[in-house]
mmCIF file of C-alpha atoms and ligand atoms in Angstrom:
data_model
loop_
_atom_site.group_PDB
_atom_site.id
_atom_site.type_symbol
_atom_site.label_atom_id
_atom_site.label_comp_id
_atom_site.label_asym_id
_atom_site.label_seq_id
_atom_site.Cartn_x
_atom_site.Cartn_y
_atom_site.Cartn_z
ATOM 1 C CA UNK A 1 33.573 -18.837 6.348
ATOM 2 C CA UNK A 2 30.168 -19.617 5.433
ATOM 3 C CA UNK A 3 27.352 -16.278 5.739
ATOM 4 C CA UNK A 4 23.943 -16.840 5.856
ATOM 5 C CA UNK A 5 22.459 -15.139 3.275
ATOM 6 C CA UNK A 6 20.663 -11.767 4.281
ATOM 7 C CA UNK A 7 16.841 -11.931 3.113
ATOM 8 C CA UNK A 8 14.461 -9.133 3.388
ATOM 9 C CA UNK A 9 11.179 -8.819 4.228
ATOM 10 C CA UNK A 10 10.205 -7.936 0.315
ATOM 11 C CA UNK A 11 12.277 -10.384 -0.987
ATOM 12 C CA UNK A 12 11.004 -12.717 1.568
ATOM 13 C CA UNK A 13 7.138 -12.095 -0.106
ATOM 14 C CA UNK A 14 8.246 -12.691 -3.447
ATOM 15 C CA UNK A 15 9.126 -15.994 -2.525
ATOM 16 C CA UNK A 16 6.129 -16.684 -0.290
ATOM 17 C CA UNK A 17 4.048 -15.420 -3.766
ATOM 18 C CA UNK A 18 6.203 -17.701 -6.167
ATOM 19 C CA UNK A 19 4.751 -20.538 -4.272
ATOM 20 C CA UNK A 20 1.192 -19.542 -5.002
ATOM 21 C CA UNK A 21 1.138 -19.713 -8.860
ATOM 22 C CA UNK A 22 -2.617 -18.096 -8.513
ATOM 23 C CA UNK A 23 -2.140 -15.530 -6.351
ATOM 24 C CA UNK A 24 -2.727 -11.638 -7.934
ATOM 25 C CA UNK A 25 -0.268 -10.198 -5.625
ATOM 26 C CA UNK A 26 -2.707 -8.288 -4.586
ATOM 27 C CA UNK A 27 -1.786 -9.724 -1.014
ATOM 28 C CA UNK A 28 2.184 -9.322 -0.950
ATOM 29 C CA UNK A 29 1.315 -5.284 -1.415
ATOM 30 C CA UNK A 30 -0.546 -5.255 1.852
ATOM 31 C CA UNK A 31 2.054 -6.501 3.806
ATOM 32 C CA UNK A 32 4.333 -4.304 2.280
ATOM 33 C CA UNK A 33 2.374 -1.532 2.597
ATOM 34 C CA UNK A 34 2.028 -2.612 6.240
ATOM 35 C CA UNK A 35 5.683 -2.621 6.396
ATOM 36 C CA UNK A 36 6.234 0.824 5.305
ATOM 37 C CA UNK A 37 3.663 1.714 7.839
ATOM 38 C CA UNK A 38 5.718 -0.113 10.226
ATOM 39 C CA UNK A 39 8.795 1.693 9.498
ATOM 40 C CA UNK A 40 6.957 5.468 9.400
ATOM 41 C CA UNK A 41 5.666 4.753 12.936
ATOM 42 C CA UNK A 42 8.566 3.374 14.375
ATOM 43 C CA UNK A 43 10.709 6.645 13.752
ATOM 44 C CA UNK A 44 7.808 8.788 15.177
ATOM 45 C CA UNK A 45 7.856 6.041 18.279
ATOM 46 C CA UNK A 46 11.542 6.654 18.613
ATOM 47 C CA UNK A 47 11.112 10.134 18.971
ATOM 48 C CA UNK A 48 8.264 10.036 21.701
ATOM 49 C CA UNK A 49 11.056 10.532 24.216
ATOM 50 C CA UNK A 50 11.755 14.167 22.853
ATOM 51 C CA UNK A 51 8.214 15.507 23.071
ATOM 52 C CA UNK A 52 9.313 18.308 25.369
ATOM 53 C CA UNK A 53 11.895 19.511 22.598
ATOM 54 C CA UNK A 54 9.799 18.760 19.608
ATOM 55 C CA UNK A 55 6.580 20.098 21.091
ATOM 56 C CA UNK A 56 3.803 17.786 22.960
ATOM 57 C CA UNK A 57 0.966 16.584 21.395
ATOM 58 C CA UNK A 58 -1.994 18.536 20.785
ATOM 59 C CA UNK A 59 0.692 21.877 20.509
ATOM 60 C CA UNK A 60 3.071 23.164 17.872
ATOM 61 C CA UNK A 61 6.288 22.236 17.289
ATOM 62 C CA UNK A 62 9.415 23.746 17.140
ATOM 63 C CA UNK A 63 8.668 24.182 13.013
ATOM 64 C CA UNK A 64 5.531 25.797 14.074
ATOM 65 C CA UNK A 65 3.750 22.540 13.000
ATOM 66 C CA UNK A 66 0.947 20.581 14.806
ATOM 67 C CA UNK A 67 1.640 17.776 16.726
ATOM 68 C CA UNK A 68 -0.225 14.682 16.622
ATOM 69 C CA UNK A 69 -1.217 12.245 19.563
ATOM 70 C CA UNK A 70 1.267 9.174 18.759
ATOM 71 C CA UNK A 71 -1.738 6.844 18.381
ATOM 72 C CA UNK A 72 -3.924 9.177 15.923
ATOM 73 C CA UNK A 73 -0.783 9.654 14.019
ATOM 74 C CA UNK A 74 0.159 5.944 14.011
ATOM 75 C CA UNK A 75 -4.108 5.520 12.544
ATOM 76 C CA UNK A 76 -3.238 8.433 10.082
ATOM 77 C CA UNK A 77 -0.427 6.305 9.142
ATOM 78 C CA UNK A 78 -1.950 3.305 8.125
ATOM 79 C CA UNK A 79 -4.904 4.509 6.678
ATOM 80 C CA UNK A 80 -2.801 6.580 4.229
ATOM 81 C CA UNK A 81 -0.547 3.592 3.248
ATOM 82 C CA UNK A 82 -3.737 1.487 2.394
ATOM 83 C CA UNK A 83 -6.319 3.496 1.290
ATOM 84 C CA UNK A 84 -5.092 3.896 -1.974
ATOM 85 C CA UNK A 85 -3.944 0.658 -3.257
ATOM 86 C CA UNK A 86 -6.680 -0.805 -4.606
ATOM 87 C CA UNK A 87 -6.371 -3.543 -2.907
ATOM 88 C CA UNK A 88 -8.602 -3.323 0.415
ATOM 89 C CA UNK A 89 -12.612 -2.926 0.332
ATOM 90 C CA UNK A 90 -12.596 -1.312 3.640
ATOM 91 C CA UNK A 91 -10.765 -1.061 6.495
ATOM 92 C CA UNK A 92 -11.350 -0.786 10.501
ATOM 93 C CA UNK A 93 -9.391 0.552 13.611
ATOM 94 C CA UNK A 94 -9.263 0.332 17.157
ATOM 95 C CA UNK A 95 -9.155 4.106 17.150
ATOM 96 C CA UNK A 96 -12.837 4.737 14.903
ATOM 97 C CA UNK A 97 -16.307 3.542 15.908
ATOM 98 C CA UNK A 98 -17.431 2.647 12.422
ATOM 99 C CA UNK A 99 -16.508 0.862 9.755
ATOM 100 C CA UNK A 100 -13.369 3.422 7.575
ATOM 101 C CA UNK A 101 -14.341 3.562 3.979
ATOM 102 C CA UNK A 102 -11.835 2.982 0.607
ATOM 103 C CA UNK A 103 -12.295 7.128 -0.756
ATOM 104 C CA UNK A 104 -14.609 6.984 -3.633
ATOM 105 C CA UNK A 105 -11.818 8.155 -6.068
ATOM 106 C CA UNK A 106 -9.606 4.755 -5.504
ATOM 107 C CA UNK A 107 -10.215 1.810 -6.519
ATOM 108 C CA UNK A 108 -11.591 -1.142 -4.071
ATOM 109 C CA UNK A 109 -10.117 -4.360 -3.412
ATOM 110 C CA UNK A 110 -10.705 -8.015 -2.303
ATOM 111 C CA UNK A 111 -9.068 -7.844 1.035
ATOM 112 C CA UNK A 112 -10.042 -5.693 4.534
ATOM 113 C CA UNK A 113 -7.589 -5.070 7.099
ATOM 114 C CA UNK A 114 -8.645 -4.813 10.942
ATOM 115 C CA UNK A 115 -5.590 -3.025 13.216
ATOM 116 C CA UNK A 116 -5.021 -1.638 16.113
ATOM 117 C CA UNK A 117 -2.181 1.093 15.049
ATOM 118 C CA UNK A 118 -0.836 1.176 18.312
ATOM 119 C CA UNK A 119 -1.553 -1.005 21.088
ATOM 120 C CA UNK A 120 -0.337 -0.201 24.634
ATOM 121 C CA UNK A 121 -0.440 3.337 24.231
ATOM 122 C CA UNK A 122 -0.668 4.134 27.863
ATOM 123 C CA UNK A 123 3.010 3.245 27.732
ATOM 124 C CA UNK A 124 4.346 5.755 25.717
ATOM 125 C CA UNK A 125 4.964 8.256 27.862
ATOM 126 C CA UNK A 126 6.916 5.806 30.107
ATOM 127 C CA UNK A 127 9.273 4.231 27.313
ATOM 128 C CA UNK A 128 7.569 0.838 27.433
ATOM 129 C CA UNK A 129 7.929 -1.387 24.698
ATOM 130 C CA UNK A 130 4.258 -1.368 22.456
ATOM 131 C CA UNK A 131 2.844 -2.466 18.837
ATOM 132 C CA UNK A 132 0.438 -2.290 15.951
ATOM 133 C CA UNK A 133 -1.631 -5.402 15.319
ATOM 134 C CA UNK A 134 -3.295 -6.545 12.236
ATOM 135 C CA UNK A 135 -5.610 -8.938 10.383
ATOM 136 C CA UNK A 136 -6.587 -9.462 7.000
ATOM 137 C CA UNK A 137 -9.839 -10.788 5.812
ATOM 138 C CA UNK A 138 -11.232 -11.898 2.732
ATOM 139 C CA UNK A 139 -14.121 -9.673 1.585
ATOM 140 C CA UNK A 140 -17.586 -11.912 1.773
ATOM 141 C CA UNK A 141 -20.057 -9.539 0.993
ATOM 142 C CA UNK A 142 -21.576 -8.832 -2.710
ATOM 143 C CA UNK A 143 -21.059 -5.174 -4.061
ATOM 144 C CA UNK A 144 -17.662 -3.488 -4.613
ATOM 145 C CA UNK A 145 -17.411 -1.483 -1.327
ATOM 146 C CA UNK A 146 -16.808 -3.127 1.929
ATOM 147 C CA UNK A 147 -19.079 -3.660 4.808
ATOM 148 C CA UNK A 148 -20.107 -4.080 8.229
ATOM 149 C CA UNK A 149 -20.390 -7.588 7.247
ATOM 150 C CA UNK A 150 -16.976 -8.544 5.864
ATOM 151 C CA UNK A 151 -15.013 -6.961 9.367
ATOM 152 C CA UNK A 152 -17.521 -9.222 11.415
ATOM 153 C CA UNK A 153 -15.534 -12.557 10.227
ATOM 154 C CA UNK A 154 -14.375 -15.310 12.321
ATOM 155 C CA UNK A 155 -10.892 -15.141 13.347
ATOM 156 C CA UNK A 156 -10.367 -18.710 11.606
ATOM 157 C CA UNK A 157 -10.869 -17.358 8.338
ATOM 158 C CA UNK A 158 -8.266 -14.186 8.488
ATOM 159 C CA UNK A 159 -5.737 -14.847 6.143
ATOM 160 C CA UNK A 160 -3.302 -13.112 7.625
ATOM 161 C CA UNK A 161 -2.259 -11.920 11.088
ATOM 162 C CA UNK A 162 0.635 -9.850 12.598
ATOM 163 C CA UNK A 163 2.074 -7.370 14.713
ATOM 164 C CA UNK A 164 4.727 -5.006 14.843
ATOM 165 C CA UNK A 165 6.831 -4.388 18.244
ATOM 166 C CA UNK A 166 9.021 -1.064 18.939
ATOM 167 C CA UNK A 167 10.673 -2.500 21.853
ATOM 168 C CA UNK A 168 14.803 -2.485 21.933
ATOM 169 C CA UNK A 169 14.446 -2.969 18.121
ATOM 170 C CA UNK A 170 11.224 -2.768 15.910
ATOM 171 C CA UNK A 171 9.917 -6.218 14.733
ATOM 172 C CA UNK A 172 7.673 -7.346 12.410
ATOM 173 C CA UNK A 173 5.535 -10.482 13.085
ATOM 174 C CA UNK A 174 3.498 -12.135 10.728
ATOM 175 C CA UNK A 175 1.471 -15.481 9.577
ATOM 176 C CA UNK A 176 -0.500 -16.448 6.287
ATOM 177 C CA UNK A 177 -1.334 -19.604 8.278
ATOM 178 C CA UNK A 178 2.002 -21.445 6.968
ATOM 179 C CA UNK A 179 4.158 -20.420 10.124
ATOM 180 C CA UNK A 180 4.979 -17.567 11.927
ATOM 181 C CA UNK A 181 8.102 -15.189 10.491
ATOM 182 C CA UNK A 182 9.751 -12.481 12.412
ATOM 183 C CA UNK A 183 11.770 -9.592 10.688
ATOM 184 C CA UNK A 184 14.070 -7.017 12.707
ATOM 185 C CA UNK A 185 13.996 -3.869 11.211
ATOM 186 C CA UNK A 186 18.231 -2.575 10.745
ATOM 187 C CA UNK A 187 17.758 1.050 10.852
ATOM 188 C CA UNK A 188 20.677 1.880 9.478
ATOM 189 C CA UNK A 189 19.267 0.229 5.821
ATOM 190 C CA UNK A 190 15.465 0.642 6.114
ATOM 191 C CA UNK A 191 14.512 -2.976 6.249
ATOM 192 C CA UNK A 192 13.229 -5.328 7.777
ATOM 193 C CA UNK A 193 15.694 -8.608 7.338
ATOM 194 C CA UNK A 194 14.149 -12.346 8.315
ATOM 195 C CA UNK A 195 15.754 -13.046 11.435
ATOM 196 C CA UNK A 196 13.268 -15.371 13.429
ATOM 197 C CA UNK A 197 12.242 -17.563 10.572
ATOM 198 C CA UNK A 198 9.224 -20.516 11.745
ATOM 199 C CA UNK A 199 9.019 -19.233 15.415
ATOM 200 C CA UNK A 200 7.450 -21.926 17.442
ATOM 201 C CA UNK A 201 6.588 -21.536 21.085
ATOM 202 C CA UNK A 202 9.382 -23.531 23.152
ATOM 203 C CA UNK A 203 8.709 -27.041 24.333
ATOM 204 C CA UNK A 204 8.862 -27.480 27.049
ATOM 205 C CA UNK A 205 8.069 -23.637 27.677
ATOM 206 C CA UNK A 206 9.067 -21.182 30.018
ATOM 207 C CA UNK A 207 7.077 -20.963 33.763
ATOM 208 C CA UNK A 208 5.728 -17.712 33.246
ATOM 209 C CA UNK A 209 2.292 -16.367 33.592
ATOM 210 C CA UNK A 210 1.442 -12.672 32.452
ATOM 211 C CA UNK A 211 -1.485 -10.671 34.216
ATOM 212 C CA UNK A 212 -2.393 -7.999 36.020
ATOM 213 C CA UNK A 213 -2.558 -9.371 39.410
ATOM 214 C CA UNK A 214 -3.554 -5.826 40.913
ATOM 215 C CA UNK A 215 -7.364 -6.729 39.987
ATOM 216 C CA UNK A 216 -7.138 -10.170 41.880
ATOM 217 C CA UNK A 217 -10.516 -8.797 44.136
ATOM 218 C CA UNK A 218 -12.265 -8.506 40.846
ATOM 219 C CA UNK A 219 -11.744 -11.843 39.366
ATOM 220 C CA UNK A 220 -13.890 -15.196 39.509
ATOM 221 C CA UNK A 221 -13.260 -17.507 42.227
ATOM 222 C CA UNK A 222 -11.918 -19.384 39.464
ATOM 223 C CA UNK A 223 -9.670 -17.022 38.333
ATOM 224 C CA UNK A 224 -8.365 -16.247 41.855
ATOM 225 C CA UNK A 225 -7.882 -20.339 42.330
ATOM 226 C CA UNK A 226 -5.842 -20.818 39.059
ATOM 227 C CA UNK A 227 -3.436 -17.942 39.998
ATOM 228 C CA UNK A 228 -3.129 -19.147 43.149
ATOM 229 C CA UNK A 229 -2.332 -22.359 42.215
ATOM 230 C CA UNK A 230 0.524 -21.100 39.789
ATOM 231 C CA UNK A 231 1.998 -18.982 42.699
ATOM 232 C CA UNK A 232 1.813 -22.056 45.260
ATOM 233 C CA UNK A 233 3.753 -24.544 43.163
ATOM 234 C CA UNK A 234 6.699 -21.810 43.436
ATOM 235 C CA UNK A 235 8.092 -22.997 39.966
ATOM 236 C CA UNK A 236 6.415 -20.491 38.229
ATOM 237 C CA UNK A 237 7.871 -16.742 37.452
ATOM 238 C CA UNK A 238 5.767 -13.564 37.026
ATOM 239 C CA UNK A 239 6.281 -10.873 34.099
ATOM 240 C CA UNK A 240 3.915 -8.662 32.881
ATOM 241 C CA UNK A 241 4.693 -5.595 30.790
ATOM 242 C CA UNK A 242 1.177 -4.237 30.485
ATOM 243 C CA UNK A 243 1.432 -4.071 26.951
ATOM 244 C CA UNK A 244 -0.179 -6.817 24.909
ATOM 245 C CA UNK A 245 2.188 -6.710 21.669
ATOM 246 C CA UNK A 246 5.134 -7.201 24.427
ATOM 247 C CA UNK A 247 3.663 -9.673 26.141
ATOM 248 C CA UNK A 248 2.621 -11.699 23.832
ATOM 249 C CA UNK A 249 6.024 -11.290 21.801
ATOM 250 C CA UNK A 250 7.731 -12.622 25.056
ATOM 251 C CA UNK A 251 5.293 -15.691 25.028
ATOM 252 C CA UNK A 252 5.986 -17.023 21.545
ATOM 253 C CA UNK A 253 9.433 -16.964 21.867
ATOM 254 C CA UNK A 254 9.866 -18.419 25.353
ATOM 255 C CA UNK A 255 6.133 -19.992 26.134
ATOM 256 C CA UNK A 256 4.368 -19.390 29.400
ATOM 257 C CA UNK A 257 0.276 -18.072 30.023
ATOM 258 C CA UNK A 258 -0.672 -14.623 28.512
ATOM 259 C CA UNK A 259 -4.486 -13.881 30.707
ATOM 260 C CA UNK A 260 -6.156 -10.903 30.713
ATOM 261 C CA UNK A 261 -9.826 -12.519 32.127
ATOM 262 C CA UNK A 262 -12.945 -10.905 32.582
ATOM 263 C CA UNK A 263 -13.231 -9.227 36.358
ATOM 264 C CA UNK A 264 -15.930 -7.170 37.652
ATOM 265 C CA UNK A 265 -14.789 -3.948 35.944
ATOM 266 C CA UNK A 266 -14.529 -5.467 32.512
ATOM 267 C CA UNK A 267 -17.187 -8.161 32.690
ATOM 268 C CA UNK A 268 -16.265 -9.216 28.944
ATOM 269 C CA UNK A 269 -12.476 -8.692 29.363
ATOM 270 C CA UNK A 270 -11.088 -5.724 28.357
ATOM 271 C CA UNK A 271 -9.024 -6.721 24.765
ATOM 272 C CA UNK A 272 -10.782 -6.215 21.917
ATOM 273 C CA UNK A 273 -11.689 -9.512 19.644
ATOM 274 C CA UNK A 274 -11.313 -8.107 16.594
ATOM 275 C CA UNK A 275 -8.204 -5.880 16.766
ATOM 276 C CA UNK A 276 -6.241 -7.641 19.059
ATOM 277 C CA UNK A 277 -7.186 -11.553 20.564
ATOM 278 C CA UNK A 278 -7.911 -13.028 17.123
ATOM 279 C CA UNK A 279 -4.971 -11.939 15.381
ATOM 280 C CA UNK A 280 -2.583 -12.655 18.507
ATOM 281 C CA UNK A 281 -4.346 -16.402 18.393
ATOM 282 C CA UNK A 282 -3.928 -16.619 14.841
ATOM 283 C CA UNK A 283 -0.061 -15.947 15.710
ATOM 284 C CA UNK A 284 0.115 -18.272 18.888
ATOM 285 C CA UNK A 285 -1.948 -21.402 17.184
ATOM 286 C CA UNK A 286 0.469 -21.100 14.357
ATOM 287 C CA UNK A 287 2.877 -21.060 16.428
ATOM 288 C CA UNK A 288 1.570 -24.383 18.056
ATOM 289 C CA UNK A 289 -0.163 -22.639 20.912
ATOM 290 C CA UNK A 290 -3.396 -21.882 21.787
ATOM 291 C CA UNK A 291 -5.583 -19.096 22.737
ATOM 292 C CA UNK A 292 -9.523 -19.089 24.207
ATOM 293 C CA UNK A 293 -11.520 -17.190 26.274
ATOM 294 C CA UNK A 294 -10.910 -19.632 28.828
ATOM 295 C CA UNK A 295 -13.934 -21.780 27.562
ATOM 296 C CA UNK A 296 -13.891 -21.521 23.594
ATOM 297 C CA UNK A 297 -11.442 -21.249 21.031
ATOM 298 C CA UNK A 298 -11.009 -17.554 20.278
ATOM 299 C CA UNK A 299 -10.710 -18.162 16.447
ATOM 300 C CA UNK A 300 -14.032 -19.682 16.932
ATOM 301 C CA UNK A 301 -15.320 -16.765 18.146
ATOM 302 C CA UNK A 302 -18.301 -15.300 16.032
ATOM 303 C CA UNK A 303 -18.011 -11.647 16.823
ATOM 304 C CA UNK A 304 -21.406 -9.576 16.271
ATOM 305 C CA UNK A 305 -19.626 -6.027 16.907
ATOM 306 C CA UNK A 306 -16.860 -4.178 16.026
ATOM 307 C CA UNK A 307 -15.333 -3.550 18.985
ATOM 308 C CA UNK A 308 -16.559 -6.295 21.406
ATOM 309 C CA UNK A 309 -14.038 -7.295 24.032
ATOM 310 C CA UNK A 310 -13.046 -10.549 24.863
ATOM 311 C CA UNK A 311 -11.040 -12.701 27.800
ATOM 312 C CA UNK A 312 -7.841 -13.784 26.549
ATOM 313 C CA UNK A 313 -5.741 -16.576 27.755
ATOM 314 C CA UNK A 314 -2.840 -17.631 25.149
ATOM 315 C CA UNK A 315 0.632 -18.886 25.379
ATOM 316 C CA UNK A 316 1.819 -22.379 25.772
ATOM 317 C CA UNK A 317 -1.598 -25.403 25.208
ATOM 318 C CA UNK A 318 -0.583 -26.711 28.164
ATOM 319 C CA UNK A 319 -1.230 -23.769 30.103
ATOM 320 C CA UNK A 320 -4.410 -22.871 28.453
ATOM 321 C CA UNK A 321 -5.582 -25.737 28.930
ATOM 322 C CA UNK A 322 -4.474 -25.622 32.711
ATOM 323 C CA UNK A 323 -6.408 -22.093 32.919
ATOM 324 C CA UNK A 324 -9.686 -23.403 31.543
ATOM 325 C CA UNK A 325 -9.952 -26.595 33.640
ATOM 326 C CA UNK A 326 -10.004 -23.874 36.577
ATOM 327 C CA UNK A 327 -12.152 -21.581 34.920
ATOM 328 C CA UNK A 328 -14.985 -24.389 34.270
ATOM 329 C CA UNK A 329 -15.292 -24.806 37.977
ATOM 330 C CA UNK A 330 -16.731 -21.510 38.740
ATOM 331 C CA UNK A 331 -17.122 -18.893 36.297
ATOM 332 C CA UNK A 332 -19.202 -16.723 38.379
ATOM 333 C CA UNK A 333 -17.836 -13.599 39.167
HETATM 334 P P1 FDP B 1 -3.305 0.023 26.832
HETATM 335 O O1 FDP B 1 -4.512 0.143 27.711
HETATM 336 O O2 FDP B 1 -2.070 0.659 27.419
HETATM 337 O O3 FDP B 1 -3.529 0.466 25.412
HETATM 338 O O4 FDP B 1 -5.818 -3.148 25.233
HETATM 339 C C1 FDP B 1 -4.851 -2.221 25.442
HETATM 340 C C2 FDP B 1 -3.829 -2.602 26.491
HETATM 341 O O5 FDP B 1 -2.940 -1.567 26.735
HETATM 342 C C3 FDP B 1 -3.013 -3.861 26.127
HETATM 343 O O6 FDP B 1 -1.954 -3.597 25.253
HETATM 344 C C4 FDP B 1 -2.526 -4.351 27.468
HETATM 345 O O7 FDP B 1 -2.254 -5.733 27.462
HETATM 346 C C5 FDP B 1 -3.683 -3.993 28.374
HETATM 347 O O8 FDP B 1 -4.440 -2.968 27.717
HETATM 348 C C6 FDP B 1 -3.224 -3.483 29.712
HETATM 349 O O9 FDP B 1 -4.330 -3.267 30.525
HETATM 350 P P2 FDP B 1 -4.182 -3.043 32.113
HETATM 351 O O10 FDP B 1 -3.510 -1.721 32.291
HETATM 352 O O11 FDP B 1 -5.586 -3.056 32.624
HETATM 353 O O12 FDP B 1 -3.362 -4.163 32.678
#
């Protein structure tokens, strides 16, 4: 009987490294850091359920302790596995307005990491599958200490992209821009173990399209038309969890159209560029998908603020492309 050999997520990045004679390592530790992150916020995540026995957030618990919101805690989290390293310049999160500082008394690095600790928060309380997502840039800027500068990058020149999902089992998702790797944490040893090595989005892909068709008065008559035209052919299936890590998990591994658009509410969309659509389209374009805004390329996207929002249509090229020859037609809304 022939096994295939069992390879973690660390040893994984050793081998990734070996194949990069110049690299300082300096990158390996981030996504290991990441990963311990990862693993600290999944147990918390897996707990969430017994909030009424282990006290509610915002109270004490039964230790007498004070209990975080799951989403504060899950920033918390990540900030203290990276601040320290030496290896980041600065950092920024979904959660805080402004750029987060390296402390003065460590060390800063060549990289900064942009993450959202923990994306579809609103369903927590319901037991819904969500995620972290990250990105890692190169510092650009002169001077030791990050800036505004170096989190304002394109997303075509992170170096790094991924995003962690505590669904049924907690996996980690990542790309350096040479494929896309998926590890499933085993609980029962602490790791993460490669079991979704090269993912690429199914050809020909699953008829699904993803969005919240509650806010169909809001959209474009564009928008409206494309939808329509997906539910008319009757070929097409409907799943949306609401929860972008999900989602978009469920789209690289069977294909289909991930859209949240702009509508009259959120006239810019409502995902964030930086935190969430570039590092998803790094994922999906590795992947061999694509991702815009329904016009542009959202890699392509030069983002002036730290928290600007973005439409997002991603999933399988054909379908993209299928969205934006609708969306050209009319993008009033
Ligand atoms: P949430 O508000 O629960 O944090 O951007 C956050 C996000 O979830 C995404 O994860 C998700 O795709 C989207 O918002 C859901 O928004 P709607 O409830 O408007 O559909």
């Amino acid at each position: 009987m022939t096994t295939r050999p069992v390879v973690t997520l660390s040893r994984f990045l050793v081998h990734q490294e070996r194949m990069h004679p110049e690299a300082t390592g300096a990158f390996t530790n981030i996504l290991h850091d990441m990963a311990l992150a990862a693993k600290l916020i999944s147990r918390e995540v897996s707990k969430a359920g017994l909030v009424d026995i282990l006290g509610a957030a915002g109270r004490e618990n039964v230790h007498g302790e004070s209990v975080q919101k799951l989403d504060l805690f899950a920033n918390d989290v990540i900030y203290r596995a990276m601040d320290h390293t030496g290896h980041l310049a600065c950092m920024a999160s979904e959660e805080d307005d402004e750029v987060v500082p390296i402390p003065d008394e460590f060390p800063a690095g060549e990289y900064v990491l942009l993450y959202d600790p923990l994306d579809g928060s609103s369903n927590i309380d319901v037991n819904v599958s969500i995620g972290t997502i990250f990105s890692v840039h190169r510092k650009v800027s002169e001077g030791k200490r990050g800036t505004l500068a170096d989190c304002l990058q394109m997303g075509c020149r992170q170096v790094a992209a991924g995003y962690v999902l505590y669904g049924s089992s907690t996996m980690l998702v990542y790309t350096t821009g040479s494929g896309v790797h998926g590890f499933t944490l085993d609980p029962s040893i602490g790791e993460f173990l490669l079991s979704h090595p090269r993912m690429t989005i199914p050809e020909p892909p699953s008829k699904t399209y993803s969005i919240n068709e509650a806010y169909y008065a809001r959209w474009s008559r564009g928008q409206q038309r494309l939808v329509s035209y997906l539910k008319g052919k009757g070929e097409f299936g409907s799943r949306y969890i609401g929860s972008m890590v999900a989602d978009v998990h469920r789209t690289l591994l069977q294909g289909g159209l991930f859209m949240y658009p702009a509508d009259t509410r959120h006239p810019r969309g409502k995902l964030r560029l930086l935190y969430e659509a570039a590092p998803m389209a790094m994922i999906v374009t590795q992947a061999g998908g694509r991702a815009t805004d329904g016009a542009r390329d959202i890699l392509e996207i030069e983002p002036v603020e730290l928290h600007q929002r973005t439409p997002v249509y991603l999933g399988s090229s054909e379908f993209v492309e299928l969205a934006g020859r609708y969306l050209v037609e009319d993008s009033e809304i």
